[in-house]
mmCIF file of N, CA, C and O in Angstrom:
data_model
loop_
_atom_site.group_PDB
_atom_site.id
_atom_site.type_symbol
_atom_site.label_atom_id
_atom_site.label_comp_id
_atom_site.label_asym_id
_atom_site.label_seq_id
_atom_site.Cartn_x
_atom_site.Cartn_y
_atom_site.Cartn_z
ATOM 1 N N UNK T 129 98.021 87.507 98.962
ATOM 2 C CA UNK T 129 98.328 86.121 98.650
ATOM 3 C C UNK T 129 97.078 85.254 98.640
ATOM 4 O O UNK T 129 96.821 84.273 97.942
ATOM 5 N N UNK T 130 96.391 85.835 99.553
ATOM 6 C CA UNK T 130 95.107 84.922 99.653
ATOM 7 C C UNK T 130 93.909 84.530 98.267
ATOM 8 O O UNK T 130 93.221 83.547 97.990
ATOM 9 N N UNK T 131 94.179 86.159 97.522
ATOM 10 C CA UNK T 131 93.721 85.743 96.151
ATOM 11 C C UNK T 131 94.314 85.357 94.819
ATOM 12 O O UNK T 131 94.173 85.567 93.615
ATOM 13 N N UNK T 132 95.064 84.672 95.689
ATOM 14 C CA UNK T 132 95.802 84.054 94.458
ATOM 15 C C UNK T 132 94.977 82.725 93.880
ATOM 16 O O UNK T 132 95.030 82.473 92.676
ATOM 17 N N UNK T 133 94.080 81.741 94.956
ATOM 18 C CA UNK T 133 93.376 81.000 94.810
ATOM 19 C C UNK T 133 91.887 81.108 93.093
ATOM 20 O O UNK T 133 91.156 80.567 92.263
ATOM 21 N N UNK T 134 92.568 82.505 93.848
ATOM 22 C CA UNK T 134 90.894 82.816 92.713
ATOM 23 C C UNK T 134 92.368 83.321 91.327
ATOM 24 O O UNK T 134 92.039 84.410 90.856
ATOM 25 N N UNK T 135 93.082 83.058 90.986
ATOM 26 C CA UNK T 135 93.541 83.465 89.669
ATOM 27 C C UNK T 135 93.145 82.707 88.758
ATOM 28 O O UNK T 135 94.054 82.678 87.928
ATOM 29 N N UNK T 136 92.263 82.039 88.411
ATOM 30 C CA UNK T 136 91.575 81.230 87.575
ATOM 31 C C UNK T 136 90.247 81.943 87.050
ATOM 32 O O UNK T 136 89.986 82.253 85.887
ATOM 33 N N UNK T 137 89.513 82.116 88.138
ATOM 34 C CA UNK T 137 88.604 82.989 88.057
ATOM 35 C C UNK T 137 88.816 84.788 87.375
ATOM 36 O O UNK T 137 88.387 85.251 86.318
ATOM 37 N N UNK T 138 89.666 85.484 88.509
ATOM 38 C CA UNK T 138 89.977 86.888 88.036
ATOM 39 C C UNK T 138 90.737 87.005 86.503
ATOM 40 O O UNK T 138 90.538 87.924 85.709
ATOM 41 N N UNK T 139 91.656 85.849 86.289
ATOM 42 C CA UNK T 139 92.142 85.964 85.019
ATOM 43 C C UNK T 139 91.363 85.775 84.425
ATOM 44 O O UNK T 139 91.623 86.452 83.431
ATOM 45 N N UNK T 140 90.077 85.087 84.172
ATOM 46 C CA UNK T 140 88.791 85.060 83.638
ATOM 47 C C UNK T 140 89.100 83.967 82.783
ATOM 48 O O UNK T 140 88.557 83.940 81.679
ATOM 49 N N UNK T 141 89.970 82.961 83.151
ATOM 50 C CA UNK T 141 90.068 81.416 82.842
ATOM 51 C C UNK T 141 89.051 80.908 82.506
ATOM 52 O O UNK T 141 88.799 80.595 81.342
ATOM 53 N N UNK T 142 87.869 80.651 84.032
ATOM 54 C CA UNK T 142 86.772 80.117 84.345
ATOM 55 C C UNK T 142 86.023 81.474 84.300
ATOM 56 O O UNK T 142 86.413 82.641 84.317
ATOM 57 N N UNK T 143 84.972 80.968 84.245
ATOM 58 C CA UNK T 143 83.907 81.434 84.215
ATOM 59 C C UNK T 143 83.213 81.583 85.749
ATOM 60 O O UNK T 143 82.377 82.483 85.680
ATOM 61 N N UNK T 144 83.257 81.157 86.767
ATOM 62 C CA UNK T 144 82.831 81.025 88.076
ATOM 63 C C UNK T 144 84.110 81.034 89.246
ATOM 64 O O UNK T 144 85.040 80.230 89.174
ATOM 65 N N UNK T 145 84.022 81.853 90.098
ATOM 66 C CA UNK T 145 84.900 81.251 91.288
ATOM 67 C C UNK T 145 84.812 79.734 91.506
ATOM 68 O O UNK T 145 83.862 79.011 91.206
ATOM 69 N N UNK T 146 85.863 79.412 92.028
ATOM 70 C CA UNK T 146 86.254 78.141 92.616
ATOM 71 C C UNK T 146 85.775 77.688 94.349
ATOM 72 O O UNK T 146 86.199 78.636 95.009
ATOM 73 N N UNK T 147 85.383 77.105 94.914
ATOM 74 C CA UNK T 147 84.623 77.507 96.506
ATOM 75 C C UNK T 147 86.096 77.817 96.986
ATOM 76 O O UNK T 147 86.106 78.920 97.532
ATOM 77 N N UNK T 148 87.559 77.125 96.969
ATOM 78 C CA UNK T 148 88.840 77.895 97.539
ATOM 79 C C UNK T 148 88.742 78.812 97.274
ATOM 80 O O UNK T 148 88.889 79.644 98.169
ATOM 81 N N UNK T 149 88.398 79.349 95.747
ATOM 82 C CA UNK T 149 88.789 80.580 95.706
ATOM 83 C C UNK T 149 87.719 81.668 96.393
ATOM 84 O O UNK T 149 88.108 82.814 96.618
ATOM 85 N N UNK T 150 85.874 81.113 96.827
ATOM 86 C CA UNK T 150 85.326 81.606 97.835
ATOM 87 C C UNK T 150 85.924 81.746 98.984
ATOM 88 O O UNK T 150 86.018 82.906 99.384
ATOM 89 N N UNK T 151 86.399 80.836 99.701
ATOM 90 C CA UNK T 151 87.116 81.132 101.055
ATOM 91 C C UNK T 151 88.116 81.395 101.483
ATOM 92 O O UNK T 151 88.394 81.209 102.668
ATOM 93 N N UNK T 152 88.685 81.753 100.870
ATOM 94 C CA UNK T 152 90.097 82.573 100.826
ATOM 95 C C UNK T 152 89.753 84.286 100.109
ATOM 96 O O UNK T 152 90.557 85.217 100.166
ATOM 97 N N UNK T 153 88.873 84.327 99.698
ATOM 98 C CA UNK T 153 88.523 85.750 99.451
ATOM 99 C C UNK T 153 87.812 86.600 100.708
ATOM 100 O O UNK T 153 87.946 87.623 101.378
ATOM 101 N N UNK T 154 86.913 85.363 100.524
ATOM 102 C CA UNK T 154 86.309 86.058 102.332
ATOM 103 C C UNK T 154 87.308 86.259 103.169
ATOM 104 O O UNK T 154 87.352 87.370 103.697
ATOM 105 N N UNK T 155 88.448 85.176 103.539
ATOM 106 C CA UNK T 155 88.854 85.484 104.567
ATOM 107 C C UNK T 155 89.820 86.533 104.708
ATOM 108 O O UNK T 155 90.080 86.993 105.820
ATOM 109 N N UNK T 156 90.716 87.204 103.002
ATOM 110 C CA UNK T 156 90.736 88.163 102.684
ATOM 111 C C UNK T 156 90.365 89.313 103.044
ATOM 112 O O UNK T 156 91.214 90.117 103.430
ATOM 113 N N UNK T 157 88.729 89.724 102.991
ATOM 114 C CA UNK T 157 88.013 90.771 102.682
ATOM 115 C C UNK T 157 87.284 91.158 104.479
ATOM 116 O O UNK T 157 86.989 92.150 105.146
ATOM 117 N N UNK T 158 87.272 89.627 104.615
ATOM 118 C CA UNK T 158 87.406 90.001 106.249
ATOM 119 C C UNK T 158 87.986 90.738 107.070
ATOM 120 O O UNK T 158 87.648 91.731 107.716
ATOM 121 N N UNK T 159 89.284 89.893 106.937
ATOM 122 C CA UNK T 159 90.699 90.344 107.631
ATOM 123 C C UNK T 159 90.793 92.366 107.233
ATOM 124 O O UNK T 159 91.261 93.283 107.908
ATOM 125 N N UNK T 160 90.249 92.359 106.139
ATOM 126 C CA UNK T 160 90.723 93.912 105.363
ATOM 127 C C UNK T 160 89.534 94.618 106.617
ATOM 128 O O UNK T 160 89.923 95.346 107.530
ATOM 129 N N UNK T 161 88.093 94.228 106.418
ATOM 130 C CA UNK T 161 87.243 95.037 106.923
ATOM 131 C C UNK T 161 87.505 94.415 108.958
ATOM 132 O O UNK T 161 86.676 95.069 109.592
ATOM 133 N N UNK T 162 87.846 94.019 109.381
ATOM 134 C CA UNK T 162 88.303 93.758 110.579
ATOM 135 C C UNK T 162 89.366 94.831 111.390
ATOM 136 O O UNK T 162 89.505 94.949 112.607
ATOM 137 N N UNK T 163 90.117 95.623 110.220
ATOM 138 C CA UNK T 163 90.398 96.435 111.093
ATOM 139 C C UNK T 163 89.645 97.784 110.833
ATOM 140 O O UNK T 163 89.161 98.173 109.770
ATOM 141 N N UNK T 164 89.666 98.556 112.353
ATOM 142 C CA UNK T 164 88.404 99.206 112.618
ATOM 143 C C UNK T 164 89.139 100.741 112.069
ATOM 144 O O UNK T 164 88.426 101.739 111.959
ATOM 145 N N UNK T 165 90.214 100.775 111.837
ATOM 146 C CA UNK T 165 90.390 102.547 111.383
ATOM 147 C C UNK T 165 90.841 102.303 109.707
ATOM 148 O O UNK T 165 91.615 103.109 109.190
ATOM 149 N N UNK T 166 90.382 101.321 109.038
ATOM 150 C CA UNK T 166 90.247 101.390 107.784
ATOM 151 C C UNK T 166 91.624 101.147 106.967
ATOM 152 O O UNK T 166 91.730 101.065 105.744
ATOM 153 N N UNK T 167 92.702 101.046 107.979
ATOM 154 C CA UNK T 167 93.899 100.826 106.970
ATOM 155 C C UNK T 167 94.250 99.532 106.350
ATOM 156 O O UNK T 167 95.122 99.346 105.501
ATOM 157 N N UNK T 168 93.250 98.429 107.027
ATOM 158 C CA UNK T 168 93.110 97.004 106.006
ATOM 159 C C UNK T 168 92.593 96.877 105.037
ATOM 160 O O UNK T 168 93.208 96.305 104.137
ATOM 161 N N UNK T 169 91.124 97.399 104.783
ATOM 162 C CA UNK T 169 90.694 98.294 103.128
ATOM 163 C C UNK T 169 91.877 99.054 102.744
ATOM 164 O O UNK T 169 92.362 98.452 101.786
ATOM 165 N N UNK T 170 92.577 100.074 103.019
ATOM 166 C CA UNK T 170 92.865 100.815 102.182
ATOM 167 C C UNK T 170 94.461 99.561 101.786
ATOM 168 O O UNK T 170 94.601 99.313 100.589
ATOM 169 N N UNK T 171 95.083 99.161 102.376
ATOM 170 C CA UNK T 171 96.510 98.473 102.071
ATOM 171 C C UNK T 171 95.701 96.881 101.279
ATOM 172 O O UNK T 171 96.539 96.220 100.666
ATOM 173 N N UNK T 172 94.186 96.249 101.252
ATOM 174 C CA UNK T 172 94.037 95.633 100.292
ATOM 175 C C UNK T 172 93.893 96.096 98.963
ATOM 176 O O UNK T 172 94.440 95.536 98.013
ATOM 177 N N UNK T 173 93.083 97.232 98.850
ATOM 178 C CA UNK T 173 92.404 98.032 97.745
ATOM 179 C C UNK T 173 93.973 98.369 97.214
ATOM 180 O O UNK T 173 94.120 97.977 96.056
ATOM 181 N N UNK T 174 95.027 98.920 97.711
ATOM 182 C CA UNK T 174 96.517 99.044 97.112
ATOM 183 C C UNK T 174 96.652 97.835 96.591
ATOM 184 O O UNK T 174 96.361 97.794 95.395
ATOM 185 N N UNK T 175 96.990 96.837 97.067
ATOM 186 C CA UNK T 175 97.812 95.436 97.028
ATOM 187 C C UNK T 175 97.033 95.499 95.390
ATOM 188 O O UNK T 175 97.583 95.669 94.302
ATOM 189 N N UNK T 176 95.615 95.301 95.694
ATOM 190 C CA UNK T 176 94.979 94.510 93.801
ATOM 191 C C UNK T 176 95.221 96.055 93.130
ATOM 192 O O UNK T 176 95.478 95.922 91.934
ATOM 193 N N UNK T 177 95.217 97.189 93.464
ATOM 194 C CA UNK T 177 95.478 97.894 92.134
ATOM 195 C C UNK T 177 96.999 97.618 91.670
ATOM 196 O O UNK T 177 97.284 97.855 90.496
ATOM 197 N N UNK T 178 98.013 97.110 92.574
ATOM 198 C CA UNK T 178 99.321 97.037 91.977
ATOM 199 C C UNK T 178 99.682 95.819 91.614
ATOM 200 O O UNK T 178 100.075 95.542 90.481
ATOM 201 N N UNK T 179 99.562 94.948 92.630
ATOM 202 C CA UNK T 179 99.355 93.566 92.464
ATOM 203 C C UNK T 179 97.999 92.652 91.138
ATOM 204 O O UNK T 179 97.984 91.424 91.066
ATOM 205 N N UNK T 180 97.185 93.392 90.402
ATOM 206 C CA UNK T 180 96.471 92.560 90.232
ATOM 207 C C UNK T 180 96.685 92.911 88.911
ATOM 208 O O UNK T 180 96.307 91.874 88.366
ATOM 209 N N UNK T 181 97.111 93.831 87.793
ATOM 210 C CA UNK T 181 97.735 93.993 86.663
ATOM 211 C C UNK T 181 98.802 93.223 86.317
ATOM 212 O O UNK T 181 98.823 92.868 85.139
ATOM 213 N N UNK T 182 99.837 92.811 87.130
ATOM 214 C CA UNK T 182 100.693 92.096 87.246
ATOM 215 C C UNK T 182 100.413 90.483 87.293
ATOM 216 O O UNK T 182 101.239 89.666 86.886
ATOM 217 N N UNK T 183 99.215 90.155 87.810
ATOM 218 C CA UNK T 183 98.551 88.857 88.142
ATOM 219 C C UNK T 183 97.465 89.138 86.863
ATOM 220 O O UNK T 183 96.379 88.562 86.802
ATOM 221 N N UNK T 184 97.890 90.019 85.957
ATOM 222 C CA UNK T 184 96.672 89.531 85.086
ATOM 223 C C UNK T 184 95.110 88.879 85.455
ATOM 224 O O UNK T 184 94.560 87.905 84.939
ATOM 225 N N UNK T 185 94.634 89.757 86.501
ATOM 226 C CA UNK T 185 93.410 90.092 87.143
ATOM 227 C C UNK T 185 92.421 91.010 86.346
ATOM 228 O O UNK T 185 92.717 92.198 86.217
ATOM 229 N N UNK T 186 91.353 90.561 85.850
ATOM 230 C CA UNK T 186 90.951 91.522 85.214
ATOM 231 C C UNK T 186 90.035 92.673 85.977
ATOM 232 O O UNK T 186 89.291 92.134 86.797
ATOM 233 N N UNK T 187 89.947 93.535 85.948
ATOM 234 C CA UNK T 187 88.703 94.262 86.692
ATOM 235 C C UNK T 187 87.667 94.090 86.682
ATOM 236 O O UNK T 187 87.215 93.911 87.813
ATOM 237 N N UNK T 188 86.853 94.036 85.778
ATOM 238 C CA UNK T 188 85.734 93.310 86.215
ATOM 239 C C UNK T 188 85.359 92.238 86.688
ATOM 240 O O UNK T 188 84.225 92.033 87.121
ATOM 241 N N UNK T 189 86.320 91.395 86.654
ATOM 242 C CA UNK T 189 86.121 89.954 87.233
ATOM 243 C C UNK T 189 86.466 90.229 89.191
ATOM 244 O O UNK T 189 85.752 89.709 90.048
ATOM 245 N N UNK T 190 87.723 91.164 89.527
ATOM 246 C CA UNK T 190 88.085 91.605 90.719
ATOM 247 C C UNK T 190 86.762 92.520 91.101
ATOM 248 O O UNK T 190 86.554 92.407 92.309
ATOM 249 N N UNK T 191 85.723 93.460 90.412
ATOM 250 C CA UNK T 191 84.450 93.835 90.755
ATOM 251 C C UNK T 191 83.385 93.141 90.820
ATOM 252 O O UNK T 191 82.338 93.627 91.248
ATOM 253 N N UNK T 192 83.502 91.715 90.343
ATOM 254 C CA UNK T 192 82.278 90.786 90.750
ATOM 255 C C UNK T 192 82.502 90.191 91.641
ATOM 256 O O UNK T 192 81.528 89.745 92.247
ATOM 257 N N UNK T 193 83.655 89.936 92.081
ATOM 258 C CA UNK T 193 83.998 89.019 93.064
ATOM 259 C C UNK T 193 83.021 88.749 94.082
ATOM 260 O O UNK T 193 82.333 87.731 94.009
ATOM 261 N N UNK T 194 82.889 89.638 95.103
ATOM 262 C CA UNK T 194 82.160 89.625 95.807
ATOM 263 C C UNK T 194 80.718 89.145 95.375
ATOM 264 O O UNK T 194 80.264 88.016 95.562
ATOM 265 N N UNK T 195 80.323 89.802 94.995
ATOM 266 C CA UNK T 195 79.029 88.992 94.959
ATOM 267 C C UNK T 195 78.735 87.524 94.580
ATOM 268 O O UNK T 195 77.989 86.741 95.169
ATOM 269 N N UNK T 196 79.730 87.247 93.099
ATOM 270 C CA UNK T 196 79.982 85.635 92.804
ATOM 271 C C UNK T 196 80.598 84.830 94.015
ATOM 272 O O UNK T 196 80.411 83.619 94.129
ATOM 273 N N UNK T 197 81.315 85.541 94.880
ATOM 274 C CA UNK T 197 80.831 84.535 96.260
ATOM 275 C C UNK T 197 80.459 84.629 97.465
ATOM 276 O O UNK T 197 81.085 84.109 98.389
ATOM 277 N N UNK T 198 79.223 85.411 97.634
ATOM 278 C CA UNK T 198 78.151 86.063 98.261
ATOM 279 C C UNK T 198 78.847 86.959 99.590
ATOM 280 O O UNK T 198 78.295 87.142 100.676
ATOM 281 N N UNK T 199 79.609 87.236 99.359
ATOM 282 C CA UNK T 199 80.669 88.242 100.322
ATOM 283 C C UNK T 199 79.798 89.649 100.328
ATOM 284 O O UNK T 199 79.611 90.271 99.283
ATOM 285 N N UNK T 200 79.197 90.165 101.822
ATOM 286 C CA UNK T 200 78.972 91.435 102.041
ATOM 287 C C UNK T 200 80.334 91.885 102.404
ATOM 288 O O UNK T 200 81.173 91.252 103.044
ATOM 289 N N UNK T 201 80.476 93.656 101.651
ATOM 290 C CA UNK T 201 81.312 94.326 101.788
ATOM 291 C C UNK T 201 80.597 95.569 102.415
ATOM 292 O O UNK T 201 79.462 96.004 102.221
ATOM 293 N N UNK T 202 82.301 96.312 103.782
ATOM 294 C CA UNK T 202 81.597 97.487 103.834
ATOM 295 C C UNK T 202 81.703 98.705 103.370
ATOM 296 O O UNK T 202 81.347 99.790 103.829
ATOM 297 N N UNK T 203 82.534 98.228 101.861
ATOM 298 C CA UNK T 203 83.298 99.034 101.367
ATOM 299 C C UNK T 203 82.981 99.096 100.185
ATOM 300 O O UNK T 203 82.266 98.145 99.870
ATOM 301 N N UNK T 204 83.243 99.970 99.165
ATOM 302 C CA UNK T 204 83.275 99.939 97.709
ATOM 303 C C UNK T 204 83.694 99.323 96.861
ATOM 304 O O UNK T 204 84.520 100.074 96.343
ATOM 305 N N UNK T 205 83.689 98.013 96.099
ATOM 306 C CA UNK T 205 85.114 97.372 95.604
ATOM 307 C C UNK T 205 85.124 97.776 94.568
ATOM 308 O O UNK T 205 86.185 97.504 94.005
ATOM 309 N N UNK T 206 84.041 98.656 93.618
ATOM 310 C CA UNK T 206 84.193 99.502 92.627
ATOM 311 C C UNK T 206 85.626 100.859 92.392
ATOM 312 O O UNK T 206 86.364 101.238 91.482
ATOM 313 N N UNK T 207 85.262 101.319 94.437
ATOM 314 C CA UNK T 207 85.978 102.452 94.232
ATOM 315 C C UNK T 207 87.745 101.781 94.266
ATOM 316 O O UNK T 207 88.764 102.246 93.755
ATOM 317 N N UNK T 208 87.527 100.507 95.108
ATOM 318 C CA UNK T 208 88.841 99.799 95.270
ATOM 319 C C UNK T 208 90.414 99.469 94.053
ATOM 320 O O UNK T 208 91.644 99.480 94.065
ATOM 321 N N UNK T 209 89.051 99.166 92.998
ATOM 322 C CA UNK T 209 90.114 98.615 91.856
ATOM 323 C C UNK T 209 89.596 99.378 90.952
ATOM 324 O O UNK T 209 90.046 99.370 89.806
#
């Protein structure tokens, strides 16, 4: 739900994240890498492959994410979506 903020962005509306849609991704990608045996990566990385076709998310826009809003990951978001 949290990236729903950025559906402007991932639908590739805009051209740039939105700063909501920065902080609500982080706090997203946080929450995912916060838990320590990996099942918050793996049940986000689910959610956008099922959830984000449906939200008309594009992939590459869901693979820039991170960096367009300077989010370290400790994870792959390549291998994610």
């Amino acid at each position: 739900a949290l990236l729903t903020f950025c559906g402007s962005y991932l639908g590739n509306i805009l051209p740039n994240p939105t700063s909501d849609c920065c902080k609500s991704a982080t706090s997203a990608f946080d929450r995912a890498m916060s838990d320590s045996t990996g099942q918050g990566i793996r049940d986000l990385c689910d959610c956008l492959m099922v959830a984000g076709p449906v939200l008309n998310f594009q992939q590459t826009k869901l693979e820039s994410l991170p960096d367009a809003c300077g989010i370290k990951l400790s994870f792959s978001i390549f291998l994610c979506v």
